[in-house]
């Protein structure tokens, strides 16, 4: 059994859905299909929730109608007019959101998640219809009955034990009956039935959760690029696709800029050693990238990829009176925990700590709280460059080659050794691309 997850661009329009249908038809054996919303739809739904918050229900109605029309147009382009229930199913889904948004007495807690998840409920209907149109035994399967989560709305945590039980009772019977379940990424629900979402980009994570619960042979992430690359090809035109990477390397790449995979995706799959394969929906002949455990990797390039994440904020906290005192780090991290801000890169000295965070309106309050501990400086428009490869820490000479390549760049902060597979440093954002190119030349040469 395999899980095939298709991202937003793989369901964006009639030609993408036709490519998706070919990919699903070409696979053999049992398959579970997981789909994202059509490209751009979740962004639009975020805007809808803002408008609803502001009470602009007319604006909301216009947008929801446009959303329905987009799906109906695609159905028409695909010649799905004959489908017995597609149009009414799509319509019913939209009616439900509209009713929720207009609910008298205000919006219930968690209402936003129900709205955000609508894109997947719609796209999965289209996918079922398009697969059925060539005789594939696709059935619609409601992810909210399987992906059980806590009630952390906006970015809920999955309950993996419950998901294992629910997958067996809901999905396995469909597979045994020879059907192809088509379900939604991104969405789930709490034990008491309130809809939740796993956080932006969470469909990959959904696919991994289902793959682990069902003991899949592999989880395939079908997208619009041919795999993980040695660098972002928009920055380095000669970047190439990696045939293989380890879970660790993929996690580092996902965390530091490569948008191909949601960072949590590999977590459920590591223990069961289920490979993740990244495939290109629009180039099915490309083998893609296979992500596996360290011992399963065949090639031994010490450096796999150079990633670059823009728009990072660096915070530095200095407290001279902490010299020789304990509890400094704990106090700092308590602040981030309280404000629920994720810290990416960290470097410490005896009396100061530098760390990176994503921009957020909550940073002002974070800085105010940190000022109680020490002197705080904040620098924005920084970029994180990560040199990723599973043997970086343990291969002599790599650090020297990195430093040589970036000799002319002002490195503001550096972090190495916390993971064997990552050497990370912070530069001014505008110096990022040139630095990435220099590193790429050093480790991968120029165009083959
Ligand atoms: N549709 C959701 C998003 O845009 C989930 C996903 O595509 O992975 O964030
Ligand atoms: Mg994605």
Coordinates of C-alpha atoms and ligand atoms in Angstrom, one line a residue:
X1 CA 0.0 0.0 0.0
X2 CA 1.3 3.5 -0.8
X3 CA 0.1 6.9 0.1
X4 CA 0.1 9.5 -2.7
X5 CA -0.2 13.1 -1.6
X6 CA -0.9 15.8 -4.2
X7 CA -0.1 19.4 -3.3
X8 CA -2.0 22.6 -4.4
X9 CA -0.4 23.0 -7.8
X10 CA -1.1 19.3 -8.6
X11 CA -4.8 20.0 -8.3
X12 CA -4.8 23.7 -9.4
X13 CA -6.7 23.3 -12.7
X14 CA -8.0 20.9 -15.3
X15 CA -4.6 20.1 -16.8
X16 CA -3.0 19.5 -13.4
X17 CA -5.9 17.2 -12.4
X18 CA -5.4 15.3 -15.7
X19 CA -1.7 14.8 -14.8
X20 CA -2.8 13.6 -11.3
X21 CA -5.2 11.1 -12.8
X22 CA -2.4 9.7 -15.0
X23 CA -0.1 9.4 -11.9
X24 CA -2.8 7.6 -9.9
X25 CA -3.8 5.3 -12.8
X26 CA -0.1 4.4 -13.4
X27 CA 0.5 3.3 -9.8
X28 CA -0.2 -0.3 -9.0
X29 CA -1.5 -2.0 -5.8
X30 CA -3.6 -0.2 -3.2
X31 CA -3.3 3.5 -2.9
X32 CA -4.6 6.1 -0.5
X33 CA -4.8 9.6 -2.0
X34 CA -4.4 12.7 0.1
X35 CA -5.0 16.1 -1.5
X36 CA -4.3 19.8 -0.7
X37 CA -6.7 22.6 -1.6
X38 CA -6.3 24.1 -5.1
X39 CA -3.3 26.4 -5.3
X40 CA -4.1 29.7 -3.6
X41 CA -7.4 28.6 -2.0
X42 CA -6.2 28.4 1.6
X43 CA -4.7 31.9 1.3
X44 CA -8.1 33.1 0.1
X45 CA -9.8 31.4 3.0
X46 CA -7.4 33.1 5.4
X47 CA -8.6 36.4 3.9
X48 CA -12.2 35.3 4.2
X49 CA -11.8 34.7 7.9
X50 CA -10.3 38.2 8.3
X51 CA -13.2 39.7 6.4
X52 CA -15.7 37.7 8.5
X53 CA -13.9 39.0 11.7
X54 CA -14.5 42.5 10.4
X55 CA -18.1 41.7 9.8
X56 CA -18.0 42.2 6.1
X57 CA -20.3 39.4 5.2
X58 CA -21.1 40.7 1.7
X59 CA -17.4 40.5 0.8
X60 CA -17.3 37.0 2.2
X61 CA -20.3 35.9 0.1
X62 CA -18.7 37.2 -3.1
X63 CA -15.5 35.3 -2.4
X64 CA -17.2 32.1 -1.6
X65 CA -19.2 32.3 -4.8
X66 CA -16.0 32.8 -6.8
X67 CA -14.4 29.8 -5.0
X68 CA -17.4 27.6 -6.0
X69 CA -17.2 28.9 -9.5
X70 CA -13.6 28.1 -9.8
X71 CA -14.2 24.5 -8.9
X72 CA -17.3 24.2 -11.1
X73 CA -15.3 25.7 -14.1
X74 CA -12.6 23.0 -13.6
X75 CA -15.3 20.3 -13.4
X76 CA -16.7 21.6 -16.7
X77 CA -13.2 21.8 -18.3
X78 CA -12.7 18.2 -17.4
X79 CA -16.1 17.1 -18.8
X80 CA -17.4 16.0 -15.3
X81 CA -20.8 17.4 -15.9
X82 CA -22.3 14.0 -15.9
X83 CA -21.1 13.2 -12.4
X84 CA -24.2 12.5 -10.3
X85 CA -23.3 14.5 -7.2
X86 CA -20.2 16.6 -7.8
X87 CA -22.0 19.9 -8.2
X88 CA -24.3 19.4 -5.4
X89 CA -21.5 18.2 -3.1
X90 CA -19.4 21.3 -3.8
X91 CA -22.4 23.5 -3.4
X92 CA -23.3 21.9 0.0
X93 CA -19.8 22.4 1.3
X94 CA -19.9 26.1 0.5
X95 CA -23.4 26.5 2.0
X96 CA -22.1 25.0 5.2
X97 CA -19.2 27.5 5.5
X98 CA -21.5 30.4 4.6
X99 CA -23.9 29.3 7.3
X100 CA -21.1 29.0 9.8
X101 CA -19.8 32.5 9.0
X102 CA -23.3 34.0 9.3
X103 CA -24.2 32.1 12.5
X104 CA -26.2 34.4 14.7
X105 CA -24.7 34.9 18.2
X106 CA -21.1 35.1 16.9
X107 CA -18.6 32.6 15.9
X108 CA -17.8 29.6 18.1
X109 CA -14.2 28.8 19.2
X110 CA -12.3 27.2 16.5
X111 CA -14.6 28.4 13.7
X112 CA -11.5 29.6 11.7
X113 CA -10.2 26.1 11.3
X114 CA -13.5 24.9 9.9
X115 CA -13.3 27.7 7.3
X116 CA -9.6 27.1 6.4
X117 CA -10.2 23.4 5.9
X118 CA -12.9 24.0 3.3
X119 CA -10.4 24.1 0.4
X120 CA -9.4 20.5 0.9
X121 CA -13.1 19.4 1.3
X122 CA -13.7 20.9 -2.1
X123 CA -10.6 19.7 -3.9
X124 CA -11.0 16.1 -2.7
X125 CA -14.5 16.1 -4.3
X126 CA -13.0 17.1 -7.7
X127 CA -10.3 14.5 -7.4
X128 CA -12.8 11.7 -6.7
X129 CA -14.8 12.7 -9.7
X130 CA -11.8 13.0 -12.0
X131 CA -10.6 9.5 -11.0
X132 CA -14.0 8.0 -11.4
X133 CA -14.3 9.5 -14.8
X134 CA -11.7 6.9 -16.1
X135 CA -13.2 4.0 -14.1
X136 CA -10.9 4.2 -11.1
X137 CA -12.7 3.0 -8.0
X138 CA -12.2 6.3 -6.0
X139 CA -14.2 7.0 -2.9
X140 CA -14.4 10.2 -0.9
X141 CA -13.2 9.7 2.7
X142 CA -13.5 12.4 5.4
X143 CA -10.2 13.0 7.1
X144 CA -12.0 14.5 10.1
X145 CA -13.0 11.0 10.9
X146 CA -9.5 9.8 10.9
X147 CA -7.0 12.5 11.8
X148 CA -7.7 13.0 15.5
X149 CA -6.0 16.0 17.0
X150 CA -5.9 18.2 20.1
X151 CA -7.8 21.5 20.2
X152 CA -4.8 23.7 19.4
X153 CA -6.7 25.6 16.7
X154 CA -4.7 26.8 13.8
X155 CA -1.9 24.2 14.3
X156 CA -3.3 21.2 16.1
X157 CA -1.2 18.3 17.3
X158 CA -2.1 14.8 16.0
X159 CA -3.0 12.0 18.4
X160 CA -1.2 9.2 16.7
X161 CA -2.7 6.3 18.7
X162 CA -6.2 7.4 17.9
X163 CA -5.2 7.9 14.2
X164 CA -3.9 4.4 14.0
X165 CA -7.2 3.0 15.4
X166 CA -9.4 5.2 13.2
X167 CA -7.3 4.5 10.0
X168 CA -7.9 0.8 10.6
X169 CA -11.6 1.2 11.1
X170 CA -12.3 3.8 8.4
X171 CA -9.7 3.4 5.6
X172 CA -8.7 -0.3 5.7
X173 CA -12.1 -1.6 4.8
X174 CA -12.2 0.6 1.7
X175 CA -8.8 -0.7 0.7
X176 CA -9.9 -4.3 1.3
X177 CA -12.8 -3.7 -0.9
X178 CA -10.4 -2.7 -3.7
X179 CA -11.4 1.0 -3.5
X180 CA -9.1 4.0 -3.7
X181 CA -9.8 6.3 -0.7
X182 CA -9.4 10.0 -1.5
X183 CA -9.0 12.1 1.6
X184 CA -8.0 15.6 2.6
X185 CA -4.7 16.8 3.9
X186 CA -4.4 19.5 6.4
X187 CA -7.6 18.9 8.3
X188 CA -8.7 16.8 11.3
X189 CA -11.0 17.0 14.3
X190 CA -10.9 16.8 18.0
X191 CA -12.3 13.9 20.0
X192 CA -15.5 15.9 20.4
X193 CA -15.8 16.5 16.7
X194 CA -14.6 20.1 16.3
X195 CA -12.8 20.6 13.0
X196 CA -9.1 21.5 13.3
X197 CA -6.1 22.1 10.9
X198 CA -2.5 20.9 11.2
X199 CA -1.0 24.3 10.3
X200 CA -0.1 25.7 6.9
X201 CA 1.5 23.3 4.5
X202 CA 0.2 20.5 6.8
X203 CA -1.0 18.2 4.0
X204 CA 2.4 16.5 3.8
X205 CA 2.1 15.8 7.5
X206 CA -1.3 14.3 7.0
X207 CA 0.0 11.9 4.4
X208 CA 2.8 10.9 6.7
X209 CA 0.4 10.3 9.6
X210 CA -1.8 8.1 7.5
X211 CA 1.2 6.3 6.0
X212 CA 2.6 5.5 9.4
X213 CA -0.9 4.4 10.8
X214 CA -1.5 2.1 7.8
X215 CA 2.1 0.8 7.5
X216 CA 2.5 2.0 4.0
X217 CA 5.4 0.8 1.8
X218 CA 6.1 4.5 1.0
X219 CA 4.6 7.9 1.2
X220 CA 4.8 9.8 -2.1
X221 CA 4.7 13.6 -2.1
X222 CA 3.6 14.7 -5.6
X223 CA 4.4 18.3 -6.3
X224 CA 5.6 20.7 -9.1
X225 CA 9.3 20.1 -8.7
X226 CA 11.3 17.0 -9.3
X227 CA 12.6 16.6 -5.7
X228 CA 14.9 18.1 -3.1
X229 CA 17.7 20.1 -4.8
X230 CA 21.2 21.0 -4.1
X231 CA 20.0 24.6 -3.9
X232 CA 17.0 26.7 -4.8
X233 CA 17.2 26.8 -8.7
X234 CA 16.0 30.4 -8.7
X235 CA 19.2 31.3 -6.9
X236 CA 21.5 28.7 -8.4
X237 CA 20.5 27.8 -12.0
X238 CA 22.8 24.8 -12.1
X239 CA 21.2 23.2 -9.0
X240 CA 20.4 19.6 -9.4
X241 CA 17.9 17.1 -8.0
X242 CA 19.1 14.8 -5.2
X243 CA 18.4 11.2 -5.8
X244 CA 18.5 10.5 -2.1
X245 CA 18.5 12.2 1.3
X246 CA 18.1 11.1 4.9
X247 CA 15.2 12.1 7.1
X248 CA 17.5 14.4 9.0
X249 CA 18.7 16.1 5.9
X250 CA 15.2 16.6 4.7
X251 CA 14.1 18.0 8.0
X252 CA 17.0 20.5 8.0
X253 CA 16.2 21.5 4.4
X254 CA 12.5 21.9 5.2
X255 CA 13.2 24.0 8.3
X256 CA 15.6 26.3 6.5
X257 CA 13.9 27.3 3.4
X258 CA 13.3 24.4 1.0
X259 CA 9.5 24.6 0.6
X260 CA 9.1 21.1 -0.8
X261 CA 8.3 19.3 2.4
X262 CA 6.5 20.3 5.6
X263 CA 9.1 20.0 8.4
X264 CA 7.2 17.5 10.5
X265 CA 6.5 15.1 7.7
X266 CA 9.2 12.6 8.4
X267 CA 8.5 12.4 12.1
X268 CA 5.9 9.7 12.0
X269 CA 7.8 7.7 9.3
X270 CA 11.3 7.4 10.8
X271 CA 10.6 4.7 13.3
X272 CA 8.8 2.5 10.8
X273 CA 11.4 3.3 8.3
X274 CA 8.8 4.2 5.7
X275 CA 10.5 6.1 2.8
X276 CA 9.2 9.4 1.5
X277 CA 9.5 9.9 -2.2
X278 CA 9.1 13.3 -3.7
X279 CA 7.7 13.2 -7.3
X280 CA 6.8 15.7 -9.9
X281 CA 3.2 15.4 -11.1
X282 CA 4.1 17.2 -14.3
X283 CA 7.2 15.1 -15.1
X284 CA 6.2 11.5 -14.1
X285 CA 9.3 10.1 -15.8
X286 CA 11.6 11.9 -13.3
X287 CA 12.6 9.5 -10.4
X288 CA 12.4 12.2 -7.8
X289 CA 14.1 12.2 -4.4
X290 CA 13.9 9.2 -2.0
X291 CA 14.1 10.1 1.7
X292 CA 15.2 7.3 3.9
X293 CA 17.0 6.4 7.1
X294 CA 20.7 7.0 7.4
X295 CA 21.7 3.4 7.0
X296 CA 19.6 3.0 3.9
X297 CA 21.4 5.7 2.0
X298 CA 23.6 4.6 -0.8
X299 CA 25.7 7.6 -1.9
X300 CA 28.1 9.3 0.4
X301 CA 28.3 13.0 -0.6
X302 CA 29.1 14.8 2.7
X303 CA 27.2 17.9 1.6
X304 CA 23.8 17.5 0.0
X305 CA 22.3 20.9 -0.2
X306 CA 22.7 24.6 0.5
X307 CA 19.5 26.2 1.7
X308 CA 18.5 29.8 2.3
X309 CA 15.7 31.2 4.3
X310 CA 14.9 34.9 4.0
X311 CA 13.1 37.3 6.2
X312 CA 14.5 36.1 9.5
X313 CA 14.9 38.2 12.7
X314 CA 17.9 37.9 14.9
X315 CA 17.5 38.7 18.6
X316 CA 20.4 39.1 21.0
X317 CA 20.1 39.2 24.7
X318 CA 23.1 40.3 26.8
X319 CA 23.2 40.2 30.5
X320 CA 26.7 40.8 32.0
X321 CA 25.4 40.0 35.5
X322 CA 24.7 36.5 34.3
X323 CA 28.4 35.8 34.2
X324 CA 28.8 32.5 36.1
X325 CA 25.1 32.5 37.1
X326 CA 22.8 29.7 36.2
X327 CA 19.2 29.8 34.9
X328 CA 20.0 32.4 32.2
X329 CA 18.9 30.2 29.3
X330 CA 15.9 28.9 31.1
X331 CA 14.6 32.4 31.7
X332 CA 15.1 33.4 28.1
X333 CA 13.4 30.3 26.7
X334 CA 10.5 30.8 29.1
X335 CA 9.7 34.0 27.4
X336 CA 9.6 32.3 24.0
X337 CA 7.5 29.5 25.4
X338 CA 5.0 31.9 26.9
X339 CA 4.5 33.8 23.7
X340 CA 4.6 30.5 21.6
X341 CA 7.4 31.7 19.4
X342 CA 9.5 29.1 17.7
X343 CA 13.3 29.6 17.8
X344 CA 15.3 28.3 14.8
X345 CA 19.0 28.9 15.2
X346 CA 20.7 29.5 18.5
X347 CA 24.2 30.5 19.5
X348 CA 25.4 31.3 23.0
X349 CA 28.3 32.8 24.9
X350 CA 28.7 33.2 28.6
X351 CA 26.7 36.4 28.9
X352 CA 24.8 36.6 25.7
X353 CA 22.4 34.6 23.6
X354 CA 21.6 35.1 19.9
X355 CA 18.8 33.4 18.3
X356 CA 16.6 33.6 15.2
X357 CA 12.8 33.8 14.9
X358 CA 10.3 34.4 12.2
X359 CA 8.8 37.9 12.1
X360 CA 5.6 38.1 14.2
X361 CA 3.4 40.8 15.6
X362 CA 4.1 39.1 19.0
X363 CA 7.8 39.9 18.9
X364 CA 7.3 43.3 20.5
X365 CA 5.9 41.7 23.6
X366 CA 8.7 39.1 23.5
X367 CA 11.4 41.9 23.4
X368 CA 9.7 43.7 26.3
X369 CA 9.8 40.6 28.4
X370 CA 13.4 39.9 27.4
X371 CA 14.4 43.4 28.5
X372 CA 13.7 42.3 32.0
X373 CA 16.5 39.8 31.7
X374 CA 19.1 41.8 29.8
X375 CA 19.9 44.2 27.0
X376 CA 18.1 43.2 23.8
X377 CA 19.0 44.0 20.2
X378 CA 16.8 43.1 17.3
X379 CA 18.0 42.9 13.7
X380 CA 15.6 42.1 10.9
X381 CA 16.0 41.3 7.1
X382 CA 18.5 38.6 7.9
X383 CA 18.9 35.3 6.1
X384 CA 19.7 31.8 7.4
X385 CA 22.1 29.8 5.2
X386 CA 22.3 26.1 6.0
X387 CA 24.9 23.8 4.6
X388 CA 23.2 20.4 4.9
X389 CA 24.6 16.9 4.6
X390 CA 24.5 14.0 7.0
X391 CA 28.3 13.8 7.5
X392 CA 29.2 17.4 7.9
X393 CA 30.2 17.2 11.6
X394 CA 32.2 14.0 11.0
X395 CA 34.0 14.8 7.8
X396 CA 37.3 16.6 8.2
X397 CA 37.9 19.8 6.1
X398 CA 34.3 20.6 5.4
X399 CA 34.2 23.6 7.7
X400 CA 37.4 25.0 6.2
X401 CA 36.0 24.7 2.7
X402 CA 32.8 26.5 3.9
X403 CA 34.8 29.3 5.4
X404 CA 37.0 29.7 2.3
X405 CA 33.9 30.0 0.1
X406 CA 32.4 32.7 2.2
X407 CA 35.6 34.5 3.2
X408 CA 34.2 37.9 1.9
X409 CA 30.9 37.7 3.6
X410 CA 30.1 39.1 7.0
X411 CA 28.8 36.2 9.1
X412 CA 26.7 37.6 11.9
X413 CA 26.1 34.4 13.8
X414 CA 27.0 30.7 13.3
X415 CA 25.7 27.4 14.7
X416 CA 27.4 24.1 14.1
X417 CA 27.5 20.7 15.6
X418 CA 24.1 20.6 17.2
X419 CA 23.2 18.2 14.5
X420 CA 25.7 16.1 12.5
X421 CA 24.0 17.2 9.3
X422 CA 23.9 21.0 9.5
X423 CA 26.2 24.0 9.6
X424 CA 24.1 27.2 9.8
X425 CA 25.0 30.8 9.7
X426 CA 23.2 34.2 9.5
X427 CA 23.9 36.9 6.9
X428 CA 22.2 40.1 5.8
X429 CA 19.4 39.0 3.6
X430 CA 20.8 40.7 0.5
X431 CA 24.1 38.8 0.8
X432 CA 22.3 35.5 0.8
X433 CA 22.0 34.6 -2.9
X434 CA 25.7 35.4 -3.7
X435 CA 26.8 33.4 -0.7
X436 CA 24.7 30.4 -1.6
X437 CA 26.2 30.5 -5.1
X438 CA 29.7 30.5 -3.8
X439 CA 29.0 27.6 -1.5
X440 CA 27.3 25.7 -4.3
X441 CA 30.3 26.2 -6.6
X442 CA 32.6 24.9 -3.8
X443 CA 30.6 21.7 -3.1
X444 CA 28.9 20.9 -6.4
X445 CA 31.0 22.6 -9.0
X446 CA 29.4 24.5 -11.9
X447 CA 27.0 23.1 -14.5
X448 CA 27.7 19.5 -15.4
Ligands
LIG1 N1 -3.9 23.9 1.9 C1 -3.1 24.0 3.1 C2 -2.1 25.2 2.9 O1 -2.1 25.9 1.9 C3 -2.3 22.7 3.4 C4 -1.3 22.3 2.3 O2 -1.4 22.7 1.2 O3 -0.4 21.5 2.7 O4 -1.4 25.5 3.9
LIG2 MG1 3.0 22.0 0.6

